[in-house]
Short mmCIF file of C-alpha atoms and ligand atoms in Angstrom, two decimals:
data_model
loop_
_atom_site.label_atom_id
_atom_site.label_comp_id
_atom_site.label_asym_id
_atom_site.label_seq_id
_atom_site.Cartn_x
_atom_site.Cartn_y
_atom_site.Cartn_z
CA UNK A 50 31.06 -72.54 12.87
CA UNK A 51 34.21 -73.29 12.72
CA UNK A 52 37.74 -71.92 14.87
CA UNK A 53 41.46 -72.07 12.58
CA UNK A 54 42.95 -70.39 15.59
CA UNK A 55 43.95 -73.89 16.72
CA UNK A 56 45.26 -75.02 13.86
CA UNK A 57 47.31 -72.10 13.90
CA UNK A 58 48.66 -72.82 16.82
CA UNK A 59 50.40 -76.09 15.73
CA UNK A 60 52.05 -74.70 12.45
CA UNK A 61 52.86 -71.24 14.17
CA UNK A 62 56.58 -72.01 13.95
CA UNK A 63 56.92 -73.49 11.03
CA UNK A 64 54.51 -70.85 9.19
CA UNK A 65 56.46 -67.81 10.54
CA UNK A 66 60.02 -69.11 9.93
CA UNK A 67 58.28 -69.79 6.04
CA UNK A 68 56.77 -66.23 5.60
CA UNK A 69 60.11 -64.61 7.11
CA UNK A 70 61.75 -66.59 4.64
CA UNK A 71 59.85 -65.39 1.33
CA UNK A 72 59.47 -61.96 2.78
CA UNK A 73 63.53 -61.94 2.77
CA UNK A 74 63.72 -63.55 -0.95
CA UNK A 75 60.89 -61.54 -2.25
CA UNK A 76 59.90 -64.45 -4.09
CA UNK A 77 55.94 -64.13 -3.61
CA UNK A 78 54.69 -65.39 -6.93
CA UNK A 79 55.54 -68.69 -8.42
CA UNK A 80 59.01 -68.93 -5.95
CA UNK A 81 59.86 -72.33 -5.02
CA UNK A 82 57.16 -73.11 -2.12
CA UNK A 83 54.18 -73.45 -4.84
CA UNK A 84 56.55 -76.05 -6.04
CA UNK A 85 57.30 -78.20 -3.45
CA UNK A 86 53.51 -77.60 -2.35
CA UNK A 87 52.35 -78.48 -5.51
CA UNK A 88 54.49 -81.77 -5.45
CA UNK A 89 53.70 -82.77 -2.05
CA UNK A 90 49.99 -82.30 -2.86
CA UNK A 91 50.46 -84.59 -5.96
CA UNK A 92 52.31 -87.12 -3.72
CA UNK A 93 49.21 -87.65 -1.54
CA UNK A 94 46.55 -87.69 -3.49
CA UNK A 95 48.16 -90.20 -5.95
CA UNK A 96 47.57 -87.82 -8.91
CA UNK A 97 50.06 -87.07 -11.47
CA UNK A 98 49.45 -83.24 -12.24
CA UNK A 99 48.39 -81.06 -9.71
CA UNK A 100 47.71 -77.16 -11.01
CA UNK A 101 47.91 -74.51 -8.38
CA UNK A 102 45.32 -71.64 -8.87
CA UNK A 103 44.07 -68.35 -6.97
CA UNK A 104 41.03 -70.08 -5.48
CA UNK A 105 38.49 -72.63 -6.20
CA UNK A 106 35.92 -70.62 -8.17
CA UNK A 107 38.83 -70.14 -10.45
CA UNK A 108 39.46 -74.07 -10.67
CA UNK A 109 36.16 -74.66 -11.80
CA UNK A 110 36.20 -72.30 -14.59
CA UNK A 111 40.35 -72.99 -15.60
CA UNK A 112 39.37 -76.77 -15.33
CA UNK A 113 36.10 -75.98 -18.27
CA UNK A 114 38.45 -73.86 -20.43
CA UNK A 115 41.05 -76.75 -20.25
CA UNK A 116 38.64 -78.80 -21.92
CA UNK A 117 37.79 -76.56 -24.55
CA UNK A 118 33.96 -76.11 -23.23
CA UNK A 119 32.18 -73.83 -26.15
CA UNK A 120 28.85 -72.02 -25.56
CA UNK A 121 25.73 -73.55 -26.18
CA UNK A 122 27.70 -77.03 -24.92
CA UNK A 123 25.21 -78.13 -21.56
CA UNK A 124 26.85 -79.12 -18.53
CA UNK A 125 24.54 -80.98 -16.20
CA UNK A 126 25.60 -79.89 -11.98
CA UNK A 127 23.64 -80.38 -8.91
CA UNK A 128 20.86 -78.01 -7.99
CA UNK A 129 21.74 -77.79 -4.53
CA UNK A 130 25.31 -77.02 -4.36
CA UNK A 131 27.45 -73.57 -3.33
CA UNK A 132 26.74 -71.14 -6.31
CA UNK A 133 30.11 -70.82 -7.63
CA UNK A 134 29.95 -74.23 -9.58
CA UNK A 135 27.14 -73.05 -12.11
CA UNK A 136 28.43 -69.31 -11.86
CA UNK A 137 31.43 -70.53 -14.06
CA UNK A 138 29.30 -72.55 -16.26
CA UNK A 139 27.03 -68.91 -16.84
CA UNK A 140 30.07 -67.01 -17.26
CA UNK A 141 31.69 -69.10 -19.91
CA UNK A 142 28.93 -69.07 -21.61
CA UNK A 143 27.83 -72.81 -21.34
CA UNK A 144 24.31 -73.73 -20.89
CA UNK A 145 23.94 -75.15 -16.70
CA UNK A 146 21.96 -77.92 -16.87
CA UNK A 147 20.39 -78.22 -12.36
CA UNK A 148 19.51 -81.61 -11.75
CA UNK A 149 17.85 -82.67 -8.47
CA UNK A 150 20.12 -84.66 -5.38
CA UNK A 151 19.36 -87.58 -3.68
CA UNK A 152 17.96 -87.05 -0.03
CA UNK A 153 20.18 -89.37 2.03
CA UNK A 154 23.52 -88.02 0.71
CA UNK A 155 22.63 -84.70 -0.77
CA UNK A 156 24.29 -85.24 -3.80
CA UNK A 157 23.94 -85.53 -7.46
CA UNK A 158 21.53 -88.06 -8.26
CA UNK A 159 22.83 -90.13 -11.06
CA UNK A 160 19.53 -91.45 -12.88
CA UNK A 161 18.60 -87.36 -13.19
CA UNK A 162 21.92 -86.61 -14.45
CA UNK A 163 21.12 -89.72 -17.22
CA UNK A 164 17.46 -88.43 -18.10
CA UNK A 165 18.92 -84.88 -18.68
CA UNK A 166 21.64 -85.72 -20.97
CA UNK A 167 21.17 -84.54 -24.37
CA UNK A 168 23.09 -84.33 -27.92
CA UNK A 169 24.99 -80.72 -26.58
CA UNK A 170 25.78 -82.05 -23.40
CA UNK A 171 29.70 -82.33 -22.91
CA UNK A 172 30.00 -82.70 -19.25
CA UNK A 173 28.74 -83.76 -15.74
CA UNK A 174 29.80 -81.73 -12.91
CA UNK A 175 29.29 -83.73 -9.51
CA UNK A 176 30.13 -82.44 -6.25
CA UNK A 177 31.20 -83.84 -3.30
CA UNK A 178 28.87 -82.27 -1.19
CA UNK A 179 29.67 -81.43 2.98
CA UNK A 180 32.69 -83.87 2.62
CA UNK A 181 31.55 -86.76 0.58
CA UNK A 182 31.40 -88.06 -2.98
CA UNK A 183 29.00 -88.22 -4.96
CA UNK A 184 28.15 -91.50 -6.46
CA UNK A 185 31.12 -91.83 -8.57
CA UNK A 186 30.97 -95.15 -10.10
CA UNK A 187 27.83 -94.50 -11.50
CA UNK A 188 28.64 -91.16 -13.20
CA UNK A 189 32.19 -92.67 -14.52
CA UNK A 190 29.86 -95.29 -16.08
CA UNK A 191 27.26 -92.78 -17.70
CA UNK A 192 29.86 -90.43 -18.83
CA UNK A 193 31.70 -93.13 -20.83
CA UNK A 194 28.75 -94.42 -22.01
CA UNK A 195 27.68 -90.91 -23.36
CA UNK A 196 31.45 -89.73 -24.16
CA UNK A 197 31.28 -86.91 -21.38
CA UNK A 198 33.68 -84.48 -19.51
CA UNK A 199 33.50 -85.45 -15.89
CA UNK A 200 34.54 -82.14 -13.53
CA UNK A 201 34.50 -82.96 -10.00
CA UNK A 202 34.07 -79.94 -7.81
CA UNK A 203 36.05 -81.39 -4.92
CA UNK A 204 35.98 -78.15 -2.87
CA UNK A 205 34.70 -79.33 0.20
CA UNK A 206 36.25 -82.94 0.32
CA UNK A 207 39.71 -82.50 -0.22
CA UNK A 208 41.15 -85.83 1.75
CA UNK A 209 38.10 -87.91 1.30
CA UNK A 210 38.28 -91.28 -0.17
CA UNK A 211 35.91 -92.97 -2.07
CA UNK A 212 35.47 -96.75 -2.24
CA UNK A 213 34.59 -98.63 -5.45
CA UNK A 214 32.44 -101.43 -5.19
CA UNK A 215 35.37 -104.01 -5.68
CA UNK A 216 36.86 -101.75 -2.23
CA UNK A 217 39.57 -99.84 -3.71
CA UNK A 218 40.09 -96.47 -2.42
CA UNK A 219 40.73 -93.41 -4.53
CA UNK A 220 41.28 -89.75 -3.65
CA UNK A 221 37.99 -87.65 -3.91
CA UNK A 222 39.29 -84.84 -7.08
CA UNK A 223 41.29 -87.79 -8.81
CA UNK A 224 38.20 -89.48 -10.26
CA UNK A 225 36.99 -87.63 -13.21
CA UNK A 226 39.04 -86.23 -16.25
CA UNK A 227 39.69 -83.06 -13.68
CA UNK A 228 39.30 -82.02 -9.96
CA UNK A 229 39.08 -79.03 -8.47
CA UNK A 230 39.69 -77.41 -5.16
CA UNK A 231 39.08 -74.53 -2.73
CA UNK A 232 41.64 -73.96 -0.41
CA UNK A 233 39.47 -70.69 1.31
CA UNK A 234 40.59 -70.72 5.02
CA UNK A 235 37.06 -72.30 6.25
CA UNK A 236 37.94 -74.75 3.75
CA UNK A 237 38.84 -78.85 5.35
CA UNK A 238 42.61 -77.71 3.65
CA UNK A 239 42.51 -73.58 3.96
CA UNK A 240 44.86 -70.89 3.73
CA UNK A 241 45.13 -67.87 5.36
CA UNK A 242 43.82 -66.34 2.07
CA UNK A 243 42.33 -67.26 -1.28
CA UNK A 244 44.10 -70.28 -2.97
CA UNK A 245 43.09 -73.20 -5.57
CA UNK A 246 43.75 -76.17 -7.50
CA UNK A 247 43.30 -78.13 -10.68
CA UNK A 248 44.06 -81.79 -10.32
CA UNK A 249 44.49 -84.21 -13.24
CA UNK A 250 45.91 -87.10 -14.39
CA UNK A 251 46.28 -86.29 -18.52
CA UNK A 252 49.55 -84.67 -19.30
CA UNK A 253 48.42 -83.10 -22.82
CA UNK A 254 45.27 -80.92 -20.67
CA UNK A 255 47.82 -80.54 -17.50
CA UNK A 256 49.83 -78.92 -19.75
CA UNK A 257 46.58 -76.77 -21.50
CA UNK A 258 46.23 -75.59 -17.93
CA UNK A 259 49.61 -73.98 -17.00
CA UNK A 260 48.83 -72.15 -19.77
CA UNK A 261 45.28 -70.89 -18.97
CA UNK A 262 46.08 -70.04 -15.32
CA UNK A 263 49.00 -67.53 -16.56
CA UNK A 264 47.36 -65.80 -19.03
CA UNK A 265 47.69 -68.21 -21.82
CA UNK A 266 50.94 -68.26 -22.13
CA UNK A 267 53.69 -71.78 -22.85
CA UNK A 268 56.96 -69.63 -23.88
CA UNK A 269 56.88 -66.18 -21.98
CA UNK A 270 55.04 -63.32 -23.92
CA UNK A 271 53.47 -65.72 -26.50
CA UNK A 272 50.28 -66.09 -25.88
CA UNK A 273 48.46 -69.10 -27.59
CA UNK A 274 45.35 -69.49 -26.18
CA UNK A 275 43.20 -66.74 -24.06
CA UNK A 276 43.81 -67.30 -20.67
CA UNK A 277 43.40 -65.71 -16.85
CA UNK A 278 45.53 -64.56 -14.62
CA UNK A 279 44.86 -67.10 -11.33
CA UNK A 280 47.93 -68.04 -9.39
CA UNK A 281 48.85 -69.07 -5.96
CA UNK A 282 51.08 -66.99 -3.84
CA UNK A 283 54.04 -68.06 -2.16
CA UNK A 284 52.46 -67.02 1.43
CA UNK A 285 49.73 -69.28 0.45
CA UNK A 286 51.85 -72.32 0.15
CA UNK A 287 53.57 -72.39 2.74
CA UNK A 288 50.65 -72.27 5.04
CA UNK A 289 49.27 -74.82 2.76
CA UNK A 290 52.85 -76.72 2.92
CA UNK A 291 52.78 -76.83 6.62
CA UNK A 292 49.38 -77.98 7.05
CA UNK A 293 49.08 -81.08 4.50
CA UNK A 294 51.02 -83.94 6.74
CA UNK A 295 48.35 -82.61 9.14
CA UNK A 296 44.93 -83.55 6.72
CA UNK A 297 43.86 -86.51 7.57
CA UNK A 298 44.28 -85.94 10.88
CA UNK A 299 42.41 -82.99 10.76
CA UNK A 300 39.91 -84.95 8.77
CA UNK A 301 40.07 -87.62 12.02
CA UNK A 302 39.05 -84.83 14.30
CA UNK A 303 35.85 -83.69 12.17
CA UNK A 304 35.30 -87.61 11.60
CA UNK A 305 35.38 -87.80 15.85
CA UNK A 306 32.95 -84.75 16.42
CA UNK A 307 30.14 -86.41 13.63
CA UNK A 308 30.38 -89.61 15.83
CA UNK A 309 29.63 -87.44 18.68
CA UNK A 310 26.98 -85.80 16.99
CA UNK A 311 25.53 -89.50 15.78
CA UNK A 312 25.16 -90.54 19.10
CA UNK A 313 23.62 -87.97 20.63
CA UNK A 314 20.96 -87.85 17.77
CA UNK A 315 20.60 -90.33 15.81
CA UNK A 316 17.72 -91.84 17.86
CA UNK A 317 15.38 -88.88 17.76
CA UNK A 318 12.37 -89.27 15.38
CA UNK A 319 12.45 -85.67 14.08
CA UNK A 320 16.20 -85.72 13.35
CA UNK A 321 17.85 -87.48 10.65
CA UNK A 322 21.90 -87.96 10.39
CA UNK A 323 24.36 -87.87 7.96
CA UNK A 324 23.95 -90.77 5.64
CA UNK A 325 26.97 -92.16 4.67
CA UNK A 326 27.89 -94.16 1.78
CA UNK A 327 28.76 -97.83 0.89
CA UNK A 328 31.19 -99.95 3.31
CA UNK A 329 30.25 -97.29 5.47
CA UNK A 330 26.61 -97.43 7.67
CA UNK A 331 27.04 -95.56 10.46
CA UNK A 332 30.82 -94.13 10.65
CA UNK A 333 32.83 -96.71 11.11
CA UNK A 334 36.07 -96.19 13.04
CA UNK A 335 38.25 -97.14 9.66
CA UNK A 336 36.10 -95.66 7.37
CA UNK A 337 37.95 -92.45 6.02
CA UNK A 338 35.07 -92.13 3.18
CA UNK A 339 33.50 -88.70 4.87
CA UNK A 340 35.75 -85.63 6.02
CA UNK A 341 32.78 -83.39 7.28
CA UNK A 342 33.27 -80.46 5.62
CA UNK A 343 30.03 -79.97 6.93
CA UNK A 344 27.75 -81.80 9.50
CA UNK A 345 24.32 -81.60 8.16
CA UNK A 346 20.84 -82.68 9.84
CA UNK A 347 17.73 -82.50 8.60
CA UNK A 348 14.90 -81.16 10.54
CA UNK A 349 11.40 -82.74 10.09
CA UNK A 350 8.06 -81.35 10.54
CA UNK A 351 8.78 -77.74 9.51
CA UNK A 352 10.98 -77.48 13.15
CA UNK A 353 14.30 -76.27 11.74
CA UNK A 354 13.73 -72.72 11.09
CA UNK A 355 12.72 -72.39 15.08
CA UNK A 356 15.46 -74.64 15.86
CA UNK A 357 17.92 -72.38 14.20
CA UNK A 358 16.27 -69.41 16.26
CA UNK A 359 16.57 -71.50 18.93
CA UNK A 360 20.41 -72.33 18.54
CA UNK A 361 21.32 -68.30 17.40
CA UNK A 362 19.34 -67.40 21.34
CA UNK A 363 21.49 -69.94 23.34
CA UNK A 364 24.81 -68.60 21.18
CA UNK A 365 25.51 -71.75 19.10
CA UNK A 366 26.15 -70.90 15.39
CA UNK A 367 24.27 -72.87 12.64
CA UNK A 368 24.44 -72.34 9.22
CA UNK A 369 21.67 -73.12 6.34
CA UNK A 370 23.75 -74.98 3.68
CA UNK A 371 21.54 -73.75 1.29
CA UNK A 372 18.58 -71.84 1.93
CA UNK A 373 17.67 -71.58 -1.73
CA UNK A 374 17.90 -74.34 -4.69
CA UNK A 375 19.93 -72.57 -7.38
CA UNK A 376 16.81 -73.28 -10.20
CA UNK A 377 15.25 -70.68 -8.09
CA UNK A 378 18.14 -68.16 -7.76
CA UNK A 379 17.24 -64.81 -10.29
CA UNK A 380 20.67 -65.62 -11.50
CA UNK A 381 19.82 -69.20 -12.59
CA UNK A 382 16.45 -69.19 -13.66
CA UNK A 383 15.67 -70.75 -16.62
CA UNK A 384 12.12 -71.37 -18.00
CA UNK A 385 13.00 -74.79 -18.93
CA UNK A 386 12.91 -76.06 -14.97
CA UNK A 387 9.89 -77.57 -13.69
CA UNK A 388 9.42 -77.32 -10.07
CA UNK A 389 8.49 -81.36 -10.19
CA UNK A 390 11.67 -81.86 -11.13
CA UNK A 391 13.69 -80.68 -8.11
CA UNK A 392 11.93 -82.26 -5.22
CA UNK A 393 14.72 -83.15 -3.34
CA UNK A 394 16.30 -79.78 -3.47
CA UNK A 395 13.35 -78.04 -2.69
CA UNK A 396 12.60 -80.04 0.66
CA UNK A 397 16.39 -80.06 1.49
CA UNK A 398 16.22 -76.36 1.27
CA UNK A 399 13.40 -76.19 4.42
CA UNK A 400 14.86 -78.66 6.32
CA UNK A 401 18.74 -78.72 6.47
CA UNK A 402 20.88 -77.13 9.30
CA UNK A 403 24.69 -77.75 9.73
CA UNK A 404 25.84 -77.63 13.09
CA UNK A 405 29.01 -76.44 14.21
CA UNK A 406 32.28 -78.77 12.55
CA UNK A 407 36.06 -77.81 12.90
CA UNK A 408 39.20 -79.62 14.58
CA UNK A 409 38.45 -77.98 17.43
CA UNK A 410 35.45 -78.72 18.86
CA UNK A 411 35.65 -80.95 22.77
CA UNK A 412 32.98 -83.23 24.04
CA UNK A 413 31.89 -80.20 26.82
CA UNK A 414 30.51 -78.53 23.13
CA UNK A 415 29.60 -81.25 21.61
CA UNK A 416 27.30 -82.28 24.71
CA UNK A 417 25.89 -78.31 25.03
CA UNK A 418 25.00 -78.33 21.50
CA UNK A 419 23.33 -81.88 21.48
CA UNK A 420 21.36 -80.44 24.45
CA UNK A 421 20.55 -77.74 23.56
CA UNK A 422 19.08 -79.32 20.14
CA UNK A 423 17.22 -81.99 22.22
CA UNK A 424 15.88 -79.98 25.03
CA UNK A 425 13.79 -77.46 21.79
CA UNK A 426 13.11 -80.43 19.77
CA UNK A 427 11.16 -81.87 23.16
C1 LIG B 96 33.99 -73.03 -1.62
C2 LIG B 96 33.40 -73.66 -2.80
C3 LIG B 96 33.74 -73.27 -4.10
C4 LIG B 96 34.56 -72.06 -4.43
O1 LIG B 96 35.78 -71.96 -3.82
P1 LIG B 96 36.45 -70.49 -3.64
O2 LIG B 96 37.86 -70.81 -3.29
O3 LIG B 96 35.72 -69.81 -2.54
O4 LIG B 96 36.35 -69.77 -4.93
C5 LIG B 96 33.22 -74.00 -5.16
N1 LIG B 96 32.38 -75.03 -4.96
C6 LIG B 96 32.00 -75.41 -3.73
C7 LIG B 96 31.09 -76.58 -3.59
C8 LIG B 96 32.48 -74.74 -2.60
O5 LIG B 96 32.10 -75.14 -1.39
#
């Protein structure tokens, strides 16, 4: 699914001269490249406070303690998302709120999240979803009108933009009251380990964060709130350091191999492609509004479980992004979810399959996976 040997390849230098360079200063925690990472990760997303964390699972729940989320408060998320964005909703004790998607995009639908608002809820929790945000400018618009937390879960589109309707650009992450991100190695930005972050642009919570993420402390060895222990390691940075200045073109590359993809599929009746969102039909070649975290179809007519079979014979990885909707997960249950409400979710579930999406991938792929797909679909 995806090859980070190439990447490697490009930053090998500058990675090794970095790690022989904190191995020698022993400064592996909190030394001086979470810093200037931190900074330069600030600098191009246009946000004022970025918070390095330990990974992105971690982000999610720092960025809900920041904002002084209480049990019994309901957060409203996405049913069909990774589970780690209502795991830290569970384990803080707040009451996860699954709302369906919409089909073309996959993410949160906006009138469900409004129809599932109620007097406890405190916050909306969109994701971007494979690489793209959700729709934004309508969730800004119901959170203020409802006085709501917006969290984005920006784990999978670090370096996506996302156009208002008056064509202004801002970062995916930057939108809400708080972003957060996954930088996991398979991640569009990854490590070669775990690593996180909390984006924001309010000073007072920025500062409620440093805390959290080191154990609640402001002045060493007073401890004023209850915090975690979630940091970023110096190793981690520096890989992280190195690779930035290289985003969007990395994104560029993944943008390149869903064009190929497009073309080679768009025109079969039994596939449908990526949708993408306004100012951008069809991928335009300035459009930088989808970085492909993921490069989803869905199957029609109850085909994509053979097709996967199909793809795992001939050697082609696949991946089901997800197989289950999280209101059916025995971890999420709730006897308040009505099957009617989660159509979406529940179809997506039986008919998505992402394809193979990294920096690497050449047209000689490209073209054996599009056959492949077209030659079992008939
Ligand atoms: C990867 C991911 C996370 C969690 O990130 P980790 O760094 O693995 O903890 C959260 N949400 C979504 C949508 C993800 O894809």
């Amino acid at each position: 699914m995806v090859d980070l040997v190439g990447q490697y390849q490009d930053i090998k230098e500058e990675v090794q001269e970095a790690f022989s360079e904190i191995l020698e200063s022993a400064a592996f925690i909190n030394g001086p490249r979470v810093k200037a990472f931190q900074q330069a990760l600030e600098e191009y997303l246009g946000v004022a406070h970025v918070i390095p964390c330990a990974n992105g699972t971690d982000a999610l729940q720092i960025a809900m303690m920041g904002l002084g989320l209480k049990p019994g408060d309901e957060v409203i998320t996405a049913d069909f998302t990774f589970a780690a964005t209502v795991e830290v909703i569970g384990l803080l004790g707040l009451t996860p709120v699954l709302v369906d998607v919409r089909p073309d995009t996959f993410n949160i639908d906006p009138e469900a999240v409004e129809k599932a608002i109620t007097p406890k809820t405190k916050a909306i929790v969109p994701i971007h979803l494979f690489g793209q945000c959700a729709e934004m400018e309508a969730i800004l618009e119901i959170a203020e009108k409802h006085n709501l937390y917006v969290i984005e879960d920006n784990a999978q589109a670090i370096g996506a933009n996302y156009k208002f309707a008056d064509g202004s650009l801002k970062k995916a992450g930057t939108l809400g009251h708080v972003g957060a991100t996954s930088f996991f190695p398979s991640k569009n930005l990854g490590a070669y380990g775990d690593g996180g972050a909390i984006f924001t642009d309010d000073a007072e919570l920025a500062h409620t964060l440093r805390g959290i993420v080191n154990h609640g402390m402001y002045e060493r060895y007073y401890h004023d709130v209850i915090g975690v222990n979630s940091r970023l390691d110096s190793l981690q940075a520096a890989v992280l350091q190195a690779k930035l200045p290289l985003l969007d073109g990395y994104c560029e590359k993944r943008r390149n191999a869903a064009r190929a993809y497009n073309r080679a599929l768009a025109d079969h009746p039994e596939i449908t492609t990526p949708v993408t969102m306004r100012g951008c039909a069809g991928i335009c070649d300035t459009c930088d509004c989808h970085v492909f975290h993921q490069y989803t179809l869905k199957i029609a007519n109850g085909k994509r479980d053979g097709l996967a079979a199909h793809l795992a014979e001939q050697g082609i990885p696949h991946g089901i992004y997800y197989p289950v909707p999280l209101h059916r997960q025995k971890a999420y249950a709730d006897p308040r979810y009505n099957e009617a409400d989660f159509p979406v979710t529940n179809s997506l579930s039986e008919e998505v399959i992402s394809l193979p999406m990294h920096t690497e991938l050449d047209q000689e792929q490209l073209d054996f996976i599009c056959k492949t797909i077209l030659q079992y679909l008939g």
